[in-house]
Coordinates of C-alpha atoms in Angstrom, one line a residue:
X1 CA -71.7 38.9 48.8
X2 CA -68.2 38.6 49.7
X3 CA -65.7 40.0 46.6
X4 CA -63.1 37.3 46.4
X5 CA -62.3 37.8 42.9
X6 CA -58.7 37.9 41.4
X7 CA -57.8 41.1 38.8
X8 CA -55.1 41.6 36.8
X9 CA -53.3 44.5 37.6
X10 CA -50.2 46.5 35.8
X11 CA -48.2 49.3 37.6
X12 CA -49.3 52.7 34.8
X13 CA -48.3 55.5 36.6
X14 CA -49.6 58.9 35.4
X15 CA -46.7 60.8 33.8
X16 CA -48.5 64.1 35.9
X17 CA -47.8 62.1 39.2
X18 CA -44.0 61.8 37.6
X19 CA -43.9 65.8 36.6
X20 CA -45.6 66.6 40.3
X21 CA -42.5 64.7 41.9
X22 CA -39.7 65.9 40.1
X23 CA -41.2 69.7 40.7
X24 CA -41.2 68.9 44.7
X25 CA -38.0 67.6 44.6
X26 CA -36.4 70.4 42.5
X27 CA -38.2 72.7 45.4
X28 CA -37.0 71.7 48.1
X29 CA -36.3 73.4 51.6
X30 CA -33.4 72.2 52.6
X31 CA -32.2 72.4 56.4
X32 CA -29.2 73.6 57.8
X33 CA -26.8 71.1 59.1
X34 CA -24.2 71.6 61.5
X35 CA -20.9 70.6 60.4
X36 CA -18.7 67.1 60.5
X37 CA -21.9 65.3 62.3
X38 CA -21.5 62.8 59.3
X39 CA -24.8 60.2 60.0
X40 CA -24.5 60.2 64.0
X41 CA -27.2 63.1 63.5
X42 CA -29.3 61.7 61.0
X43 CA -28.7 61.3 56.8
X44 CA -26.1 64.0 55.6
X45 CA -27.1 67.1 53.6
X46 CA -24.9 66.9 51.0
X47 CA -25.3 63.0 50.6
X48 CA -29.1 63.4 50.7
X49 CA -28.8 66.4 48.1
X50 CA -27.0 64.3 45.6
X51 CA -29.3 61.8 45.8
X52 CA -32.5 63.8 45.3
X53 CA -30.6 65.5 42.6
X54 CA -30.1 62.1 40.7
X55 CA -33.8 60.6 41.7
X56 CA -35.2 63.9 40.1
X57 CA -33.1 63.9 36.9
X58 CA -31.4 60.6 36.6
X59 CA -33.2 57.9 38.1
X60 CA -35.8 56.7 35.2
X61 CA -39.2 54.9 37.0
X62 CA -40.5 54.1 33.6
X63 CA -37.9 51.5 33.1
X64 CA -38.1 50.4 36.9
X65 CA -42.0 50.2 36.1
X66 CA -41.0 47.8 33.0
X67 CA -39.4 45.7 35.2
X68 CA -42.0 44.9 38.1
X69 CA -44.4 44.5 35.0
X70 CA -42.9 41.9 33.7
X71 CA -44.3 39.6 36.4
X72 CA -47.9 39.1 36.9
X73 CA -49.1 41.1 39.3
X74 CA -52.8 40.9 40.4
X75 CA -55.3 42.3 43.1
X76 CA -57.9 41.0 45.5
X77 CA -60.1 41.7 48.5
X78 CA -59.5 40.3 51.6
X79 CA -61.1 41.3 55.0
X80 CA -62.3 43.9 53.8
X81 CA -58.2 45.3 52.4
X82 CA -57.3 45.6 48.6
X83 CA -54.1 43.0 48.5
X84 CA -51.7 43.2 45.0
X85 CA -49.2 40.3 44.8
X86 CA -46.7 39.3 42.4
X87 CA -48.1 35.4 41.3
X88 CA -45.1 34.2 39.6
X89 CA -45.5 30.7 38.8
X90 CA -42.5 28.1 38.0
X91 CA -41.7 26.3 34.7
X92 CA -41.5 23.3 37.1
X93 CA -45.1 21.7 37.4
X94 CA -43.9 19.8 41.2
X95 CA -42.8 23.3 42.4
X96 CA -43.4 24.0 46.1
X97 CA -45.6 27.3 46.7
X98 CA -43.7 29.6 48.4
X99 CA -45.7 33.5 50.0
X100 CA -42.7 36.1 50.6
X101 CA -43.5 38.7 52.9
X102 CA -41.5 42.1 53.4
X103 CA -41.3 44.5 55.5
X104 CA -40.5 48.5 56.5
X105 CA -39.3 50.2 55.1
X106 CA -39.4 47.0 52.3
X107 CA -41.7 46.7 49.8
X108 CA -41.9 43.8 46.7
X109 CA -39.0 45.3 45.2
X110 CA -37.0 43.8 47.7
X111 CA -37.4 40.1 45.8
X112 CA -36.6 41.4 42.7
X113 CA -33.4 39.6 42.8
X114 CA -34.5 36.4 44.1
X115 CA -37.8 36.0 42.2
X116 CA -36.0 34.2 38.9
X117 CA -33.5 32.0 41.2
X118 CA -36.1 31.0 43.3
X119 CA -39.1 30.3 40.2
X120 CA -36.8 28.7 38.2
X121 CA -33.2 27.1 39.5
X122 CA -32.8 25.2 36.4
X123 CA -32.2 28.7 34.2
X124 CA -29.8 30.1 37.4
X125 CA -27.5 27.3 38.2
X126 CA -29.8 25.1 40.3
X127 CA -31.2 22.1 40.7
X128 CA -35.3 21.9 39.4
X129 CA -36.2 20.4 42.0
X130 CA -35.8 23.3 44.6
X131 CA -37.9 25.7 42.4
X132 CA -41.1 27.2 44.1
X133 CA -43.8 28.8 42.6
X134 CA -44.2 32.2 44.2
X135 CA -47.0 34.7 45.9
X136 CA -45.2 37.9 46.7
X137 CA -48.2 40.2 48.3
X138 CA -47.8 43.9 49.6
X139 CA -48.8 43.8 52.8
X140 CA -52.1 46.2 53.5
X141 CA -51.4 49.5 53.9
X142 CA -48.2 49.3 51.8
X143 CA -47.6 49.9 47.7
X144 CA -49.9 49.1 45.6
X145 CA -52.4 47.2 48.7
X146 CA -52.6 50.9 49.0
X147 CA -53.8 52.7 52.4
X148 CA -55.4 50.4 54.7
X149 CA -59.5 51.8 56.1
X150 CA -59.8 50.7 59.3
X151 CA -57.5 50.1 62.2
X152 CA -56.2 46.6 63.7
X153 CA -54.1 45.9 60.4
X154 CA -51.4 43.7 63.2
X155 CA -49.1 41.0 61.8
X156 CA -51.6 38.5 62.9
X157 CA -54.1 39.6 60.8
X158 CA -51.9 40.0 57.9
X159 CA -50.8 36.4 58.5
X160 CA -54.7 35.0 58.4
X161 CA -55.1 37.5 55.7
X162 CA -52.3 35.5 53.7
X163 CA -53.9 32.1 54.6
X164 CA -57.1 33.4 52.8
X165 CA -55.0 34.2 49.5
X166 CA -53.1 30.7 49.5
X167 CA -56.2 29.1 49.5
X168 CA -58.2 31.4 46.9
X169 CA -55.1 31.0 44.4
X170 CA -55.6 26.8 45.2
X171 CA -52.3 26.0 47.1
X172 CA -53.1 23.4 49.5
X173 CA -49.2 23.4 50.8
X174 CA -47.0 25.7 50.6
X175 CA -44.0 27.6 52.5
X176 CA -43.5 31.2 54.3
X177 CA -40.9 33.5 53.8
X178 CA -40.5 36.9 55.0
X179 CA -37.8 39.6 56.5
X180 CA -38.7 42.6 59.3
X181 CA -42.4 42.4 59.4
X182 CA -42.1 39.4 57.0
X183 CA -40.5 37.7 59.9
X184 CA -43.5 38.2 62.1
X185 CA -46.2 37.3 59.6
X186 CA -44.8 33.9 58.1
X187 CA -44.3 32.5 61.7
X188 CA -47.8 33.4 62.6
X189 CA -49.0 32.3 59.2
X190 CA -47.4 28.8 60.5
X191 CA -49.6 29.2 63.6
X192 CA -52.7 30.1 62.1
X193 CA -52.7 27.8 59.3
X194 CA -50.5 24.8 60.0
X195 CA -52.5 22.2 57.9
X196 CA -51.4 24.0 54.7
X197 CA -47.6 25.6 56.1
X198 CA -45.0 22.8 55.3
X199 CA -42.2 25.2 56.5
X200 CA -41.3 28.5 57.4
X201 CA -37.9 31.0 56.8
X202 CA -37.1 33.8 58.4
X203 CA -34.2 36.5 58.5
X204 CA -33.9 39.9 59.9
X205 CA -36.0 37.8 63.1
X206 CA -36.5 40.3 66.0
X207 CA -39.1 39.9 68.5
X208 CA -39.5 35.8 69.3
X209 CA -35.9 35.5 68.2
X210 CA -34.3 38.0 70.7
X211 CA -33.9 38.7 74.8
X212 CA -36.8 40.1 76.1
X213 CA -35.5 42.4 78.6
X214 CA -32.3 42.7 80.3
X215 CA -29.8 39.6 80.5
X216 CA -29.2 37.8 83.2
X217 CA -25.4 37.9 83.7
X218 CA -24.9 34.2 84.7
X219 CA -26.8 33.3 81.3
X220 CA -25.0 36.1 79.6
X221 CA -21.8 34.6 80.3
X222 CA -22.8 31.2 78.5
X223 CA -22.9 33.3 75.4
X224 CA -20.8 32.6 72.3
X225 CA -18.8 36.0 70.6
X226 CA -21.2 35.9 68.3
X227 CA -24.4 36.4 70.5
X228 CA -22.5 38.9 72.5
X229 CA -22.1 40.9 69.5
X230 CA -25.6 40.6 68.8
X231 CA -26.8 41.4 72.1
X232 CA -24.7 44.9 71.8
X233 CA -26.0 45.4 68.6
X234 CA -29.5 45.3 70.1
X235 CA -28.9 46.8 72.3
X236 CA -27.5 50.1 70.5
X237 CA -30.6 49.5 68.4
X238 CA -32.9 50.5 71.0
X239 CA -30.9 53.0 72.6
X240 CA -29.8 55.0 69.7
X241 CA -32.0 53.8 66.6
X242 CA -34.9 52.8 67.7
X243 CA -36.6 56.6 67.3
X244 CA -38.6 55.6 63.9
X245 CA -40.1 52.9 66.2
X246 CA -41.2 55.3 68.5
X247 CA -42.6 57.6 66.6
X248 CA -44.7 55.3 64.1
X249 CA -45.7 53.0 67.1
X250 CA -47.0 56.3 68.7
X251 CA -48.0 58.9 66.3
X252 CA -47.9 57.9 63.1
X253 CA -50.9 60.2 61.4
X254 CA -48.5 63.3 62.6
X255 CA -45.7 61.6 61.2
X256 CA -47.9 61.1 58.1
X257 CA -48.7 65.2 56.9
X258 CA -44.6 65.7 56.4
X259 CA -43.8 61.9 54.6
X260 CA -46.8 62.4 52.3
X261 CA -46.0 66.0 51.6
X262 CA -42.4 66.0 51.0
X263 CA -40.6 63.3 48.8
X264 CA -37.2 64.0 50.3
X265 CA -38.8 64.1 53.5
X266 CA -39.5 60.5 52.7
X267 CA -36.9 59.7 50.9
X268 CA -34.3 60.7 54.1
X269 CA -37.1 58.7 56.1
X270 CA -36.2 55.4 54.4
X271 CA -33.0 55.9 53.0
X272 CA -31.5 55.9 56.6
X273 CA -32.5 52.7 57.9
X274 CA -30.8 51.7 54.4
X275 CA -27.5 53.1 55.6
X276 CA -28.1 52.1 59.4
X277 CA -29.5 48.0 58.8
X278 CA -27.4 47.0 55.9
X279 CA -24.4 45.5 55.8
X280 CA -21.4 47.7 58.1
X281 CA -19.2 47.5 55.8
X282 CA -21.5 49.5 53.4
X283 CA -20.2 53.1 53.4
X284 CA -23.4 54.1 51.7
X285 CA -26.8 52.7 51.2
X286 CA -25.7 52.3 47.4
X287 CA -23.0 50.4 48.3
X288 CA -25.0 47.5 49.9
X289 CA -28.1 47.8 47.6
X290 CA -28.6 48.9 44.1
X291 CA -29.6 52.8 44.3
X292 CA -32.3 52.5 41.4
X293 CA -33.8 49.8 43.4
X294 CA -33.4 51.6 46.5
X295 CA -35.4 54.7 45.0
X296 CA -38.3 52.7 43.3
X297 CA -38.7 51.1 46.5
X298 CA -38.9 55.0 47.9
X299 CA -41.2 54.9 45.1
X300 CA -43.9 52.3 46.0
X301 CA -44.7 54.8 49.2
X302 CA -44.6 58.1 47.6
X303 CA -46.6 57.0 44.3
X304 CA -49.2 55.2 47.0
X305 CA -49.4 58.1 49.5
X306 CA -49.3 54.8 51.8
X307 CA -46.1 56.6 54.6
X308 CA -49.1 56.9 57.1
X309 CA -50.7 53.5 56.7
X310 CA -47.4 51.7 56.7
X311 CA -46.7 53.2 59.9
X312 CA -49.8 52.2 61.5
X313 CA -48.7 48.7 61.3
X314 CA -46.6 49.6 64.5
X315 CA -49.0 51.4 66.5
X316 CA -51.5 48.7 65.8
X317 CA -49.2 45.9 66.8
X318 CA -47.9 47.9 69.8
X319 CA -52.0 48.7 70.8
X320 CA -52.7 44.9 70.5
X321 CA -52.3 41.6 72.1
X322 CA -49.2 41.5 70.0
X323 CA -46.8 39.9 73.0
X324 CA -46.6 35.9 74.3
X325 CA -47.3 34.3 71.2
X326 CA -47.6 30.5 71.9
X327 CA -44.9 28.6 70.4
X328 CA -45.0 27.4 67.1
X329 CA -44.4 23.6 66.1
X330 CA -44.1 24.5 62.4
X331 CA -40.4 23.6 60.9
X332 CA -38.7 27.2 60.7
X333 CA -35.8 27.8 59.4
X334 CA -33.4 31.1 60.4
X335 CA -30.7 32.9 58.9
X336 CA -28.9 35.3 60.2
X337 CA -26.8 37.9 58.2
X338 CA -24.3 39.8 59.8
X339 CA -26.3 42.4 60.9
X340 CA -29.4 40.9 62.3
X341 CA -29.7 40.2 66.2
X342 CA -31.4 36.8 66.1
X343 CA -30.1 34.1 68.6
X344 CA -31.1 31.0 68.4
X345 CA -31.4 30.2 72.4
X346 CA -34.4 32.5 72.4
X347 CA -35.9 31.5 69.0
X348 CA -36.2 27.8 70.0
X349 CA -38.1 29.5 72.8
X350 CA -41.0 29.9 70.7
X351 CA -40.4 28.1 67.6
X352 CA -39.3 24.8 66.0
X353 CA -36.1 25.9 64.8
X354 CA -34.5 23.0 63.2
X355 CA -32.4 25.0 60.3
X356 CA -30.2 27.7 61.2
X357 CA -27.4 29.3 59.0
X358 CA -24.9 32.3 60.0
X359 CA -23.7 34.2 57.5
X360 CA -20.5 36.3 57.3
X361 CA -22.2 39.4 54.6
X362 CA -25.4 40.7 54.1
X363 CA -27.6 42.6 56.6
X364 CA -31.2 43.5 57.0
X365 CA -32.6 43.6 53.3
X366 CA -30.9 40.3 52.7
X367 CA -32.9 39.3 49.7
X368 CA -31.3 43.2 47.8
X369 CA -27.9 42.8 49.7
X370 CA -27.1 39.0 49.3
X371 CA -29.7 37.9 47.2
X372 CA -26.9 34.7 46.5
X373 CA -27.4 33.8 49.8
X374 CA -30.7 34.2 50.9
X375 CA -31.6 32.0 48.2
X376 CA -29.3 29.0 48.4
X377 CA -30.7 28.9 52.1
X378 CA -33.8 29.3 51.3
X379 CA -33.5 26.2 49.0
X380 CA -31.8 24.4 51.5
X381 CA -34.1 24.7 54.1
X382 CA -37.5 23.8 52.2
X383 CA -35.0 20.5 50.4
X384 CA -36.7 18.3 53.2
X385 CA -39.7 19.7 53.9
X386 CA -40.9 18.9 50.2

C-alpha cells in the first residue's frame, strides 16, 4: 500500500551532533592563502576564520531550533522521497494556498521572514484579504527531506511531487512561489497541474527567463540599460562563477566526501554564493542577510549530511530532458531584484508573464535580503488572481 500519511515532525537535534560540530570546527586545517586576493580567489581566510570562530562559540542553534519549531512542520512520503514542510495555515478562513519553493544553496529558512506577513497581513500592516495559507516543503534531497535514494530527483519531478502534496493537504487551488530552483519548480508545477495552479511568482528566474546562447547584435541593440546590465551580469556568471555549477552538475558524489566531512568546508561552500548573489552593495554576506540565519541555513545541510544529495539536483537536471519546456499559459508573475538576470523578452517566450516588477535592492535570496519587498509583490500579484 502506498504510505501517504501526514506526521508531525519537530527539529530535536542531538546535543552529541552539536558537541561533534563544534570539535570539527575548533580543528580545523586551514589553507594557506596568498595575500591581497580579497574574494576574486574564492572566500577570504581571515573572513572565513572569524566566522567559524563565532558559528563554533557564538552562534546558538538551540534558539534557531526554537524558532523553525514554532511552526508546524510535518513529514510525508511521496514517490517514494520523505518530504518535511512547514504547513502554516492563516487566521483568515478565505486565505489563498500558497507552496514556496527554495532553492541552493536555500533551504526553508530562507521564508523565515516572510512566513508571518504573508499568513497573516492583518497583524503586519496588510490588508486580510491578501493572506495565504502556506506549504513551505524542503525539496528532496535537501534539510530535513533528508538524502534522496534513487536518481532522477529533476525539477519536474519535484514539481509533480508538489502537486501530490497540495492535494493530500485538500487545496483544490492554490499559488506557486519559489526562488533558484524554486523558480523552476513552481513554473513546472503550473504546467503539470494547471487545474489546481491559479498563479505562479517567481524571482531569481534563470533558465526560461534568460538568452539562451549568444545575442544577436541587431536584437542586442534593442535592449534597454537595464537588460544590458543583466546580460553582462550573465554573462560574468558563467564565465567566472559558474564553477559550483560545474562541478555539482558533473561530479557531485566527489564533491560530496569533503562537504560532508568538513563543516567549514561547507560552510565556505555556501557562504560564497551568499557574498557573490546578494545584493552588490553588500560588503559581506552579513551585511545583506542576517548571519544567524545565514548559519542555520549552513545548518540544515551539515545536520542532514544532505551536501551530496542537494547537488545531485544538478547533475540530474543536466542528465535529463530538462531543456525546451513548452510554454506555460499559467498567470506568472516575475520580480526581478537587482541582482537577478531575468528579462522579460525571453520569459514571455515561454510563459504568461502578465506581472512584472523591478526592483532597485535586494538580490538572489530576496525573501532574507528584502523580505519587505518580496512580499508586497507577492501580494500584489496573487490580488487578481483570487
Amino acid at each position: 500500500m502506498t504510505d501517504t500519511a501526514i506526521r508531525p515532525f519537530r527539529i530535536e537535534i542531538p546535543q552529541a551532533d552539536l558537541d561533534d560540530l563544534r570539535d570539527r570546527l575548533h580543528r580545523t586545517r586551514w589553507p594557506d592563502e596568498l595575500p591581497g586576493g580579497g574574494w576574486t580567489r574564492g572566500v577570504p581566510l581571515g573572513y572565513l576564520q572569524e566566522l567559524a570562530g563565532y558559528w563554533a562559540d557564538g552562534y546558538d542553534w538551540r534558539k534557531q531550533e526554537a524558532e523553525l519549531n514554532q511552526y508546524p512542520q510535518f513529514t510525508t512520503t511521496i514517490d517514494g522521497a520523505n518530504v518535511h514542510f512547514l504547513h502554516v495555515r492563516s487566521p483568515e478562513p478565505d486565505a489563498l494556498a500558497l507552496i514556496l519553493t527554495h532553492g541552493w544553496p536555500g533551504s526553508i529558512v530562507e521564508f523565515l521572514d516572510v512566513i508571518r506577513p504573508l499568513a497573516d497581513p492583518r497583524a503586519h500592516g496588510g490588508d486580510p484579504a491578501d493572506a495565504f495559507h502556506l506549504v513551505i516543503p524542503s525539496i528532496p534531497g535537501y534539510g530535513f527531506s533528508g538524502p534522496t535514494r534513487e536518481a532522477g530527483w529533476t525539477t519536474d519531478r519535484v514539481a509533480k511531487a508538489w502537486m501530490q502534496l497540495m492535494a493530500r493537504l485538500g487545496y483544490q487551488r492554490y499559488g506557486a512561489q519559489g526562488g533558484d530552483w524554486g523558480a523552476f519548480v513552481s513554473p513546472e508545477l503550473g504546467r503539470v497541474d494547471p487545474e489546481h495552479v491559479a498563479g505562479v511568482h517567481v524571482n531569481a528566474a534563470t533558465m526560461g527567463f534568460i538568452p539562451f546562447g549568444p545575442v544577436d547584435p541587431d536584437e542586442l541593440a534593442g535592449f534597454t540599460d537595464a537588460e544590458k546590465v543583466r546580460l553582462e551580469r550573465l554573462n560574468r556568471f558563467l564565465s567566472d562563477m559558474n564553477g559550483y555549477f560545474q562541478v555539482q552538475a558533473t561530479r557531485p558524489q566527489t564533491l560530496a566526501y569533503g562537504l560532508t566531512d568538513s563543516p567549514v568546508g561547507q560552510l565556505a561552500w555556501i557562504v560564497e554564493k551568499f557574498k557573490e548573489w546578494t545584493d552588490s552593495a553588500a560588503e559581506l554576506p552579513e551585511d545583506a542577510v542576517d548571519r544567524d540565519h545565514l548559519l542555520t541555513n549552513v545548518m540544515l545541510y551539515w545536520l542532514t549530511a544532505t551536501a551530496g544529495s542537494s547537488a545531485r539536483t544538478y547533475y540530474d537536471n543536466m542528465h535529463s530532458g530538462f531543456w525546451g519546456k513548452q510554454p506555460g499559459t499559467t498567470p506568472t508573475g516575475v520580480a526581478v531584484f537587482v541582482e537577478d538576470v531575468a528579462i522579460r523578452r525571453y520569459a514571455e517566450g515561454g510563459n504568461n508573464v502578465v506581472h512584472w516588477s523591478e526592483f532597485d535592492r535586494g538580490g538572489h535570496f530576496a525573501a532574507m535580503e528584502a523580505p519587505d519587498l518580496l512580499v508586497d509583490d507577492v501580494r500584489t500579484f496573487f490580488r487578481r488572481l483570487r
